[in-house]
Coordinates of C-alpha atoms and ligand atoms in Angstrom, one line a residue:
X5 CA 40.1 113.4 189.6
X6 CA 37.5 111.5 191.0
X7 CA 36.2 107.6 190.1
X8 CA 34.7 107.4 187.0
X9 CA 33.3 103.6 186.0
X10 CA 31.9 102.9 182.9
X11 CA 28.0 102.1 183.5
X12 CA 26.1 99.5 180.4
X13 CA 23.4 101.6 181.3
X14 CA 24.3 104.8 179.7
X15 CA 26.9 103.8 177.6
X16 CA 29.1 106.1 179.2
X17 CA 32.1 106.7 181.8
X18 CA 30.6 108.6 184.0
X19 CA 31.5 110.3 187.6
X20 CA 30.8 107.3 190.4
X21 CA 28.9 109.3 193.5
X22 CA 27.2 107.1 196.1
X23 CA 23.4 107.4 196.9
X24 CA 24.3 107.2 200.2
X25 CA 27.0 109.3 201.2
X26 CA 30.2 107.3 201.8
X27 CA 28.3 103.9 201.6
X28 CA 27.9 102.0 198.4
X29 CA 25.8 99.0 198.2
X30 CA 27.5 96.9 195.4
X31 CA 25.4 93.2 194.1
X32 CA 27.5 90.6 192.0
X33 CA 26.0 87.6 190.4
X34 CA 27.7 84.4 191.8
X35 CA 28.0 80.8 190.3
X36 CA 25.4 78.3 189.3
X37 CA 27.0 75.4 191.4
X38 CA 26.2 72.8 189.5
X39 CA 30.0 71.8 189.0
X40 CA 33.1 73.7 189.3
X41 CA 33.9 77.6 188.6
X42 CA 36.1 77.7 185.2
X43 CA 38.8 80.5 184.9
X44 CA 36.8 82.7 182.8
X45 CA 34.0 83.2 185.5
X46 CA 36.8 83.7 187.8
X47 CA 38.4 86.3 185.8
X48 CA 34.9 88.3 186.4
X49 CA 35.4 88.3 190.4
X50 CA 38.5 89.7 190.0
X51 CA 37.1 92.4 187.9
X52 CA 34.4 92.7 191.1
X53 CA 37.3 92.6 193.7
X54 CA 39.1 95.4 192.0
X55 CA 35.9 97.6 191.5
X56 CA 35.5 96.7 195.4
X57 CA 38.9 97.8 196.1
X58 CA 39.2 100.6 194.0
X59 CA 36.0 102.1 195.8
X60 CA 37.6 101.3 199.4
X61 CA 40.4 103.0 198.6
X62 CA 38.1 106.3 198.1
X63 CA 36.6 106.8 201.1
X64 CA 33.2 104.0 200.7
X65 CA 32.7 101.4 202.9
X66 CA 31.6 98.9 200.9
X67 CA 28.8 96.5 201.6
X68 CA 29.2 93.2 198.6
X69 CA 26.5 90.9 198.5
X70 CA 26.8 87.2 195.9
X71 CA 24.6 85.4 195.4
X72 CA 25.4 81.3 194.9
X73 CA 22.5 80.1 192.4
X74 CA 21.7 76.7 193.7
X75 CA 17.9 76.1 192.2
X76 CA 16.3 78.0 189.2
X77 CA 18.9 78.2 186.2
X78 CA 17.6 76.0 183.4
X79 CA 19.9 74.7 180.7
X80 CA 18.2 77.2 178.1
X81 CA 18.3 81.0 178.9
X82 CA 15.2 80.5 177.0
X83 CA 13.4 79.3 180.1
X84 CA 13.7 75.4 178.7
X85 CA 15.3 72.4 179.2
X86 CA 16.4 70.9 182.7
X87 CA 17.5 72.9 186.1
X88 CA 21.3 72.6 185.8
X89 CA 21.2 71.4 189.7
X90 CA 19.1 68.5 188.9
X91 CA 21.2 67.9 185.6
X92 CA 24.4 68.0 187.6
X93 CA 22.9 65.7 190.2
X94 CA 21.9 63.1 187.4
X95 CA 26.1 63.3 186.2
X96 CA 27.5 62.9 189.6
X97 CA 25.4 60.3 191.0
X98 CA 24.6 62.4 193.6
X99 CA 21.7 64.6 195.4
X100 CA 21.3 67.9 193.9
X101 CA 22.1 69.5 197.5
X102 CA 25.3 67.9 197.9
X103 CA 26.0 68.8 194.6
X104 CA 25.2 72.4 195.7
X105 CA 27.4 71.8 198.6
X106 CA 30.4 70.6 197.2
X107 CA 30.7 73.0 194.7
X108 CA 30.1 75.8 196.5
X109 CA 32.7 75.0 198.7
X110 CA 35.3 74.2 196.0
X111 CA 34.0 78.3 194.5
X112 CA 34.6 79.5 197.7
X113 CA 38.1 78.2 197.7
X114 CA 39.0 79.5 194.9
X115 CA 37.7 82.8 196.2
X116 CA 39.9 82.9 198.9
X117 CA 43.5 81.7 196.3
X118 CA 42.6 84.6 194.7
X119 CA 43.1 86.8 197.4
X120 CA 39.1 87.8 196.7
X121 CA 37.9 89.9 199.5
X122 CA 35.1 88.1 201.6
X123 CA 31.7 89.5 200.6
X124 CA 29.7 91.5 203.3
X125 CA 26.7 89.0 202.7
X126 CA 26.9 85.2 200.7
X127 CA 23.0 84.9 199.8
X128 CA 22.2 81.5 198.6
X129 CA 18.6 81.3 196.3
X130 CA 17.7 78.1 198.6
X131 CA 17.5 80.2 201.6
X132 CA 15.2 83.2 199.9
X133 CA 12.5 81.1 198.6
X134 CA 9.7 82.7 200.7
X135 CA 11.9 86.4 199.9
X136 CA 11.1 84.7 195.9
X137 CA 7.7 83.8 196.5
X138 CA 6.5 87.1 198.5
X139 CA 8.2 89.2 194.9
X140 CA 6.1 87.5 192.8
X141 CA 3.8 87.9 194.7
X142 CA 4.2 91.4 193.9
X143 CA 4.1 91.9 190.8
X144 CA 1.1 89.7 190.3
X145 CA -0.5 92.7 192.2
X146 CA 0.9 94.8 189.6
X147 CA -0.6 93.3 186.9
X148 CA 2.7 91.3 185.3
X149 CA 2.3 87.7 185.9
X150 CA 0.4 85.1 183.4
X151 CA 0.1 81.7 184.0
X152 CA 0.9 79.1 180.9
X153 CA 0.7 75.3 181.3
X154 CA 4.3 74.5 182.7
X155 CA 4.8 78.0 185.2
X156 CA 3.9 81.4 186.0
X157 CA 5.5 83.9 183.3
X158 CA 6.4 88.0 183.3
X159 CA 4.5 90.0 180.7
X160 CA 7.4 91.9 179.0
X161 CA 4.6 93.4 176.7
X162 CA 3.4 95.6 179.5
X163 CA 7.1 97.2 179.8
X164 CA 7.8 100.0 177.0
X165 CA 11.5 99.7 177.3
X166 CA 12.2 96.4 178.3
X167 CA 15.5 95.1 177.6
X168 CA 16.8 98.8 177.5
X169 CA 20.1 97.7 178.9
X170 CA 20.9 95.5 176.1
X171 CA 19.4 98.2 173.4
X172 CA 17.3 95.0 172.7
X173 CA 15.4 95.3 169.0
X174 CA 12.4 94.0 170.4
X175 CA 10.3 94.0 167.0
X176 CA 12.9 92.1 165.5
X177 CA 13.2 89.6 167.5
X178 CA 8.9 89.0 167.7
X179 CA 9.5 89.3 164.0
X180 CA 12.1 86.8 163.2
X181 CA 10.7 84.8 165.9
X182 CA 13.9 81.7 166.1
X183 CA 13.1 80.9 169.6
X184 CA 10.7 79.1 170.7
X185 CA 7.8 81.0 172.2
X186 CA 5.6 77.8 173.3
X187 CA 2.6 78.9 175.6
X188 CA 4.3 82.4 176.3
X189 CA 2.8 85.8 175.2
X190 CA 6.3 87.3 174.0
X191 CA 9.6 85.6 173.0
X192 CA 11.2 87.6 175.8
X193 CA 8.7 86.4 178.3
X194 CA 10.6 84.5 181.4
X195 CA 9.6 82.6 183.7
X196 CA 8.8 83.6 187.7
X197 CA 7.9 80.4 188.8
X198 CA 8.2 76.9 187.3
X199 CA 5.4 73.6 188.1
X200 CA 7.1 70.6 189.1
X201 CA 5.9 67.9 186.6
X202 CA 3.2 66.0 187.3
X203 CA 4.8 62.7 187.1
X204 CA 8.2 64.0 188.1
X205 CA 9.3 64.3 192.0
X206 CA 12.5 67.1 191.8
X207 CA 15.0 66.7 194.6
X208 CA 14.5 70.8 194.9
X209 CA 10.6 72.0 195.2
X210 CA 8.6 73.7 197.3
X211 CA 5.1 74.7 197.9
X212 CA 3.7 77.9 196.8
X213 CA 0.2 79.6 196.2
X214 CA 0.0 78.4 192.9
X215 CA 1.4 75.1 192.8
X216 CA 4.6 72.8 193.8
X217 CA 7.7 73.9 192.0
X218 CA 10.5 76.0 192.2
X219 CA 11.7 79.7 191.2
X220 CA 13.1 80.8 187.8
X221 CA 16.6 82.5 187.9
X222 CA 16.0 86.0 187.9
X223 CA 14.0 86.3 190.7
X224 CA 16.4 85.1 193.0
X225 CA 18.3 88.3 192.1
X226 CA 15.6 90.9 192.5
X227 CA 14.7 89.5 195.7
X228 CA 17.9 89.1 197.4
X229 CA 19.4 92.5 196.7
X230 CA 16.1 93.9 197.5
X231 CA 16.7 92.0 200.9
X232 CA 20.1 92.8 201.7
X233 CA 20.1 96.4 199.7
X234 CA 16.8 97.7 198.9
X235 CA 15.4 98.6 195.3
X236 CA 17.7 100.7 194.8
X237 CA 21.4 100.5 195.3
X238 CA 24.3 101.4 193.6
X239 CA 26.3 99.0 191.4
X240 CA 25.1 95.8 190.0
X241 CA 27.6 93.9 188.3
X242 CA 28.6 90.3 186.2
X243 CA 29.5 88.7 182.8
X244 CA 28.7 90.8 179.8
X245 CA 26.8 87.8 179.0
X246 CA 24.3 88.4 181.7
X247 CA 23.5 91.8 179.7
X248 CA 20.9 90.8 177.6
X249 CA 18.8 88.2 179.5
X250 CA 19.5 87.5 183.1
X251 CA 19.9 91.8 184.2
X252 CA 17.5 92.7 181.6
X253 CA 15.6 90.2 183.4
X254 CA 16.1 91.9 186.6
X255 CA 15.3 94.9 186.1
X256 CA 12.0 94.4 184.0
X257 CA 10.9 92.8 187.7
X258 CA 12.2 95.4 189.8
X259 CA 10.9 98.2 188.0
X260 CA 7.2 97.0 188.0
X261 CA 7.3 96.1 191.8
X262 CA 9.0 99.0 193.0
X263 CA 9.6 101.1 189.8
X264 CA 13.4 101.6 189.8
X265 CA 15.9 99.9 187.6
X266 CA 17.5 98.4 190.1
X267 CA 20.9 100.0 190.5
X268 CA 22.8 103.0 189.8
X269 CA 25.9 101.5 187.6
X270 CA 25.3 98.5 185.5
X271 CA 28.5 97.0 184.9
X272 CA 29.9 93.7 183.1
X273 CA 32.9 92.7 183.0
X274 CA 34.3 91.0 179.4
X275 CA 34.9 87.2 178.7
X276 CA 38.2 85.5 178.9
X277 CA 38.5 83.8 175.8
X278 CA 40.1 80.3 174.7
X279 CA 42.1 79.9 171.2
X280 CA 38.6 79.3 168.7
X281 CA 38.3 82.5 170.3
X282 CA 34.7 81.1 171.5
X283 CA 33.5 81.5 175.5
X284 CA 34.6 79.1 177.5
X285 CA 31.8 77.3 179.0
X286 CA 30.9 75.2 181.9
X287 CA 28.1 73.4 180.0
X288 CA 30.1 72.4 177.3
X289 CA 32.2 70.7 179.7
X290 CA 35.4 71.6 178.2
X291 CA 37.3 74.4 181.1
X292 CA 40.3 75.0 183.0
X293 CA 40.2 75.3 186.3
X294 CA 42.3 76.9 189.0
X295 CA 42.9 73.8 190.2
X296 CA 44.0 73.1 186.3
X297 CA 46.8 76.1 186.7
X298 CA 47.4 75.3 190.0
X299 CA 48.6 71.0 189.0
X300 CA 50.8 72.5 186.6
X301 CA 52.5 74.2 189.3
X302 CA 51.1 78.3 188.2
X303 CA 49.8 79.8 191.6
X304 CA 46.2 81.6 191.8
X305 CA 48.0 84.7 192.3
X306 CA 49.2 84.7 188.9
X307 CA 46.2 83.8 187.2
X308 CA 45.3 87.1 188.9
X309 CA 48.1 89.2 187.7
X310 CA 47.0 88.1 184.1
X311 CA 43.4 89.0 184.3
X312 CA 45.0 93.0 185.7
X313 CA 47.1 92.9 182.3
X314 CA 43.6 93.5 180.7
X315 CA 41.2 95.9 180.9
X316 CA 37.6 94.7 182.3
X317 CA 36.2 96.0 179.2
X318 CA 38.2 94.1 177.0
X319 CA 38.0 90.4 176.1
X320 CA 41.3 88.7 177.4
X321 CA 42.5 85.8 175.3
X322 CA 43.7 83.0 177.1
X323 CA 47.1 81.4 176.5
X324 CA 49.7 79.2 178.7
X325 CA 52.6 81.4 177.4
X326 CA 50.5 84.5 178.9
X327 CA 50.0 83.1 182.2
X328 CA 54.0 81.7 182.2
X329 CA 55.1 85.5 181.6
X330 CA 52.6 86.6 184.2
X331 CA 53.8 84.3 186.9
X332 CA 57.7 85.2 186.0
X333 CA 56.5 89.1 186.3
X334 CA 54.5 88.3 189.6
X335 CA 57.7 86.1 191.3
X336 CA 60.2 89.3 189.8
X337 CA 58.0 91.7 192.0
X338 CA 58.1 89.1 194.8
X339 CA 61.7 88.6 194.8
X340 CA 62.4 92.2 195.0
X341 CA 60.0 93.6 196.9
X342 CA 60.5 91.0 200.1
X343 CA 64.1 92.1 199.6
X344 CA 63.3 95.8 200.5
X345 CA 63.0 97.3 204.3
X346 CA 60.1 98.1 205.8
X347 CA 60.4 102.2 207.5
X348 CA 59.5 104.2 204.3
X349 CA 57.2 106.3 203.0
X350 CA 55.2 106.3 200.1
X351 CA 56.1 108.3 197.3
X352 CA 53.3 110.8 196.5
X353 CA 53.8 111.3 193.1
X354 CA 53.8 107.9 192.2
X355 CA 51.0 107.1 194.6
X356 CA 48.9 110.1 192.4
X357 CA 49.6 108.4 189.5
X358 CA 48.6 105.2 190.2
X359 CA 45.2 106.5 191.4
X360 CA 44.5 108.6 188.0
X361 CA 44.8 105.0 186.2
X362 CA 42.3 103.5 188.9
X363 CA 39.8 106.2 189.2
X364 CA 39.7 106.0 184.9
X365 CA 37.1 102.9 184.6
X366 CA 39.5 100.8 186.6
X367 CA 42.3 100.9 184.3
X368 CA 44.6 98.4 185.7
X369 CA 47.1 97.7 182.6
X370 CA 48.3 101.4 182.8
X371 CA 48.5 101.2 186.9
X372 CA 50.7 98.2 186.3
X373 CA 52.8 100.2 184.1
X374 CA 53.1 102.5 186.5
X375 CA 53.8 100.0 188.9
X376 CA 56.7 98.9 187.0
X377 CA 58.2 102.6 186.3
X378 CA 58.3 102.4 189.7
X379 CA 60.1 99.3 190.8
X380 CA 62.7 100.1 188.2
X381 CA 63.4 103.9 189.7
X382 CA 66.2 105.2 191.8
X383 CA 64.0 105.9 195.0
X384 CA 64.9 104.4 198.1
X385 CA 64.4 100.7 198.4
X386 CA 62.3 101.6 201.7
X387 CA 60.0 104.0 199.8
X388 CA 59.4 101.8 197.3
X389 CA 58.1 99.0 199.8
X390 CA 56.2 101.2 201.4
X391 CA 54.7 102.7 197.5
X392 CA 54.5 99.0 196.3
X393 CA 52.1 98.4 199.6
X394 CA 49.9 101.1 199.1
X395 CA 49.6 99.7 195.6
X396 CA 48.7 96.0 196.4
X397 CA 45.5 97.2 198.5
X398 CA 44.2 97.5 194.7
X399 CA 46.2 95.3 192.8
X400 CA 45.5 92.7 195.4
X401 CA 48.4 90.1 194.9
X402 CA 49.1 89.5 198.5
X403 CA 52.9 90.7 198.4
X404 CA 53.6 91.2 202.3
X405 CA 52.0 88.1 203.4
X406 CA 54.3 85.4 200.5
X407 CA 56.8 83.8 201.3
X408 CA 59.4 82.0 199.3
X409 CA 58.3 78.4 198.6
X410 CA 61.0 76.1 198.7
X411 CA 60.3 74.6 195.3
X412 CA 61.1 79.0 194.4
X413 CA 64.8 78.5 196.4
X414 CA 67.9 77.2 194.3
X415 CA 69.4 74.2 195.6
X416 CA 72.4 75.8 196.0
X417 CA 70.6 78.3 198.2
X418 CA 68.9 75.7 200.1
X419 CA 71.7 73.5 200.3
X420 CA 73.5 76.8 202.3
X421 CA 70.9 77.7 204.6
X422 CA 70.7 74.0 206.0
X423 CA 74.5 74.5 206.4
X424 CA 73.7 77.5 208.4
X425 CA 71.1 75.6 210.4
X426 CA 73.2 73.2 211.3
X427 CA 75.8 75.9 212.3
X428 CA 73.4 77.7 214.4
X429 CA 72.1 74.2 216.3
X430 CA 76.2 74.3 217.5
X431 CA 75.8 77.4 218.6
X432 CA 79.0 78.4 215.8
X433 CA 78.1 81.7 215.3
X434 CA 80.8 82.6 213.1
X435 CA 80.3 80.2 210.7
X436 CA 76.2 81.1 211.1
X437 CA 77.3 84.6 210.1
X438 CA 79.9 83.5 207.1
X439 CA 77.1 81.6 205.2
X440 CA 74.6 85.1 206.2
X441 CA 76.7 86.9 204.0
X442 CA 77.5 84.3 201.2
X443 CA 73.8 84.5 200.5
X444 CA 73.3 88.0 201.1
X445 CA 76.3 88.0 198.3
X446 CA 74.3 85.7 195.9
X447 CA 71.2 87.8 196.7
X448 CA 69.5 85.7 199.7
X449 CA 68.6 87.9 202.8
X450 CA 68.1 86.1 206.1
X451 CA 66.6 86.8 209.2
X452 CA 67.0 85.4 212.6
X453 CA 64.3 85.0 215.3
X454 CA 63.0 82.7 218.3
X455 CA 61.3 79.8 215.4
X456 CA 64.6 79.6 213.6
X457 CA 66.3 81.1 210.6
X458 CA 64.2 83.0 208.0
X459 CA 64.4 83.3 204.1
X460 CA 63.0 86.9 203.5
X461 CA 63.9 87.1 199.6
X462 CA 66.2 89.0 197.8
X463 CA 68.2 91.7 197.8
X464 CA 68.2 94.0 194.5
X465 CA 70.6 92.7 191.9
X466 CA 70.8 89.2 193.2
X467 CA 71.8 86.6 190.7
X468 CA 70.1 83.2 191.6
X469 CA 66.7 84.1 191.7
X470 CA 64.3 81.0 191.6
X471 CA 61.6 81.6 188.4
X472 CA 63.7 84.5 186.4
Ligands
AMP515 P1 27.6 81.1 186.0 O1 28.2 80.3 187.1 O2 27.6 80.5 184.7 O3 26.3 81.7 186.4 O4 28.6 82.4 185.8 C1 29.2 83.1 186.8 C2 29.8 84.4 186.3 O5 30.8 84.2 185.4 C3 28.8 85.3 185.6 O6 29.0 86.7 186.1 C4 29.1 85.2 184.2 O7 28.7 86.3 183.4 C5 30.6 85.0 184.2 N1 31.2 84.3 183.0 C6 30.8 83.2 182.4 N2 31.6 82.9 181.4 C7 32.7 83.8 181.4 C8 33.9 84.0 180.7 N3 34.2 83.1 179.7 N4 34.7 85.0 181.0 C9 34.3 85.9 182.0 N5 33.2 85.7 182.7 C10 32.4 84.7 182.5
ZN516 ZN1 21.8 87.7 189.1

């Protein structure tokens, strides 16, 4: 069966096939940097990371480009209010480019705990002003751009379907009429370009053919996929929250520049929700981290695990019990896998099955089922390494390269293997190899090499395993 992905677009599943063949040119919304990444925003580049791996694994080589928002996103989605940069500067006592810095430095780490694979191309909206300025440019010479008082604006009026993604009722919103409209012709007018204030000097402007200032948000995106993928490319993805302004947005400008809509797939992955069941939010400045899981001693790993018990399309409510059972299910799989030989062979059939629950809209809960069914049959341990492996290029959770932490080794064990050091230092090999088998016995497998002994894990059916 081949991929299938579920595209906002048509409303449908529908067969994936690449414009180009074998290449797929793949464009994810990043972070507004403006303070740190919360775990809902993160659960949506994991979403990406699976799509990413899912379409490696058949056959497309895969070029990802993210963008990291660092000028442009005002505190309104109605085009109002303050850029978040300089709002995050004011907080923090700081410029609004080390702002930028920092906290694209502290996303990018979190990236990498995740185990997210390194996007072909980081664009950052600083860097692509003339890219910003050149596609308004544009679409000024198609006709779209008005000026108002405060910027330059896009006329949605001239578009027929605008807002087609979000099946947007555009007469009753002109009707009902509860945002603000100000100088614009249409309530879902945006703006392209924004005037510094007269009296104000911003710590991010720059000049432009119609005045000092600085670009709205969602032209950063139509420009810097045009740049790195053309007009039009194959999957676009983010937040389902990004549906109804920011990639409405986005397409409305690249379909009167260039007349496409931009990509291929639209797809949005769903929020991760707290207990009022509300969207956790960075402006409301009340979030959990990574960092947050990662002080109370929960590895990034596991906050992954949780987000593939989930389907993308489905909102995932957010509980500490949840993410305790996810991390005792992620250590189980570590334990026992790192206790089984490398040598095997994959096991087809389960291999086939796995990739049915993939290639269906990414359907990870069911391919962790499978997973399981798996772990728990009679195959050899060998084959199911070797099946478990072929798994985790998907799953993602990083299962050849952990090792043991000593805080995940019983004291007793520990207490043993520093017996055996010592034993090994006096050259007392028998003794070394006595205190091999007592924690082979209790479920402990150790290896010898040059750099010392070695804790690989443990055996099947071993009793004093660390987080069980
Ligand atoms: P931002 O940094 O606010 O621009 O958002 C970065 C990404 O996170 C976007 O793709 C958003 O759609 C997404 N996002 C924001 N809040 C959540 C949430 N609670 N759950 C999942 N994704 C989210
Ligand atoms: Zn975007």
């Amino acid at each position: 069966m081949p991929l299938a992905l579920y595209d906002t677009w048509s409303r449908t599943v529908r067969p994936f096939t690449s414009i180009l063949v074998g290449k797929v040119g793949m464009y994810c919304c990043g972070p507004t940097v403006y303070d740190y990444a919360h775990i809902g925003n993160l659960r949506t580049y994991v979403f990406e990371d699976i799509l990413r791996r899912a379409l490696t694994r058949n056959g497309y080589e895969v070029r990802h480009v993210v963008n990291i928002t660092d000028v442009g996103h005002l505190t309104s989605d109605a085009d109002e209010g303050e850029d978040k940069m300089e709002k995050g500067s004011r907080r923090a006592g700081k410029s609004a480019w080390a702002i930028a810095r920092s906290f694209t430095e502290a996303f990018v780490a979190d990236w990498r705990a995740l185990n997210l694979l390194e996007p072909t191309v980081w664009s950052r909206a600083t860097d692509h002003i003339a890219e910003q300025i050149a596609f308004i440019r544009e679409l000024e010479r198609a006709g779209y751009v008005y000026r108002t008082s405060d910027g330059l604006y896009f006329d949605t009026g001239k578009q027929d379907d605008y807002g087609f993604l979000a099946r947007l009722d555009r007469a009753g919103l002109q009707a009902g009429k509860r945002v603000a409209v100000g100088d614009k012709k249409n309530i879902t007018d945006f703006a392209l370009w924004k005037f510094s204030p007269p009296d104000i000097t911003r710590q991010m402007e720059w000049d432009s053919p119609w005045g000092r200032g600085f670009p709205g948000w969602h032209i950063e995106c139509s420009a810097m996929s045009a740049k790195y993928l053309g007009h039009w490319f194959d999957l676009h993805c983010g937040g389902e929250d990004h549906i109804a302004v920011h990639h409405s947005n986005e397409i409305a400008q690249t379909q009167a520049a260039h007349g496409t809509r931009l990509a291929n797939f639209w797809m949005h992955g769903h929020f991760l929700t707290l207990d009022s069941h509300t969207k956790m939010s960075k402006s409301s400045g009340d979030f959990i981290r990574l960092q947050t899981l990662q002080n109370r001693n929960i590895d990034a790993i596991a906050y992954r695990y949780l987000c593939l018990t989930a389907h993308y399309r489905s909102k995932l409510h957010f509980s500490w019990a949840s993410l305790d059972a996810a991390q005792i299910a992620l250590n189980r799989l570590r334990h026992l896998y790192s206790g089984w030989p490398d040598g095997g062979r994959i096991d087809p059939d389960f291999v086939a099955r796995f990739n049915v629950e993939v290639d269906e809209d990414l359907n990870l809960p069911r391919a962790l089922a499978v997973l399981w069914e798996l772990v728990k049959s009679p195959l050899p341990p060998a084959t199911l390494r070797a099946t478990v492996d072929n798994f985790d290029s998907v799953l993602g959770l990083g299962l050849r390269d952990w090792k043991p932490l000593v805080s995940d080794i019983p004291e007793n064990i520990q207490v043993l293997l520093s017996e055996r050091e010592q034993a090994r230092a006096k050259k007392d090999w028998a003794k070394a190899d006595d205190i091999r088998k007592t924690l082979t016995a209790r479920g402990w497998r150790v290896e010898d090499s040059k750099e010392g002994q070695r804790l690989i894990g443990i055996t099947t059916g071993a009793t004093d395993i660390g987080h069980e």
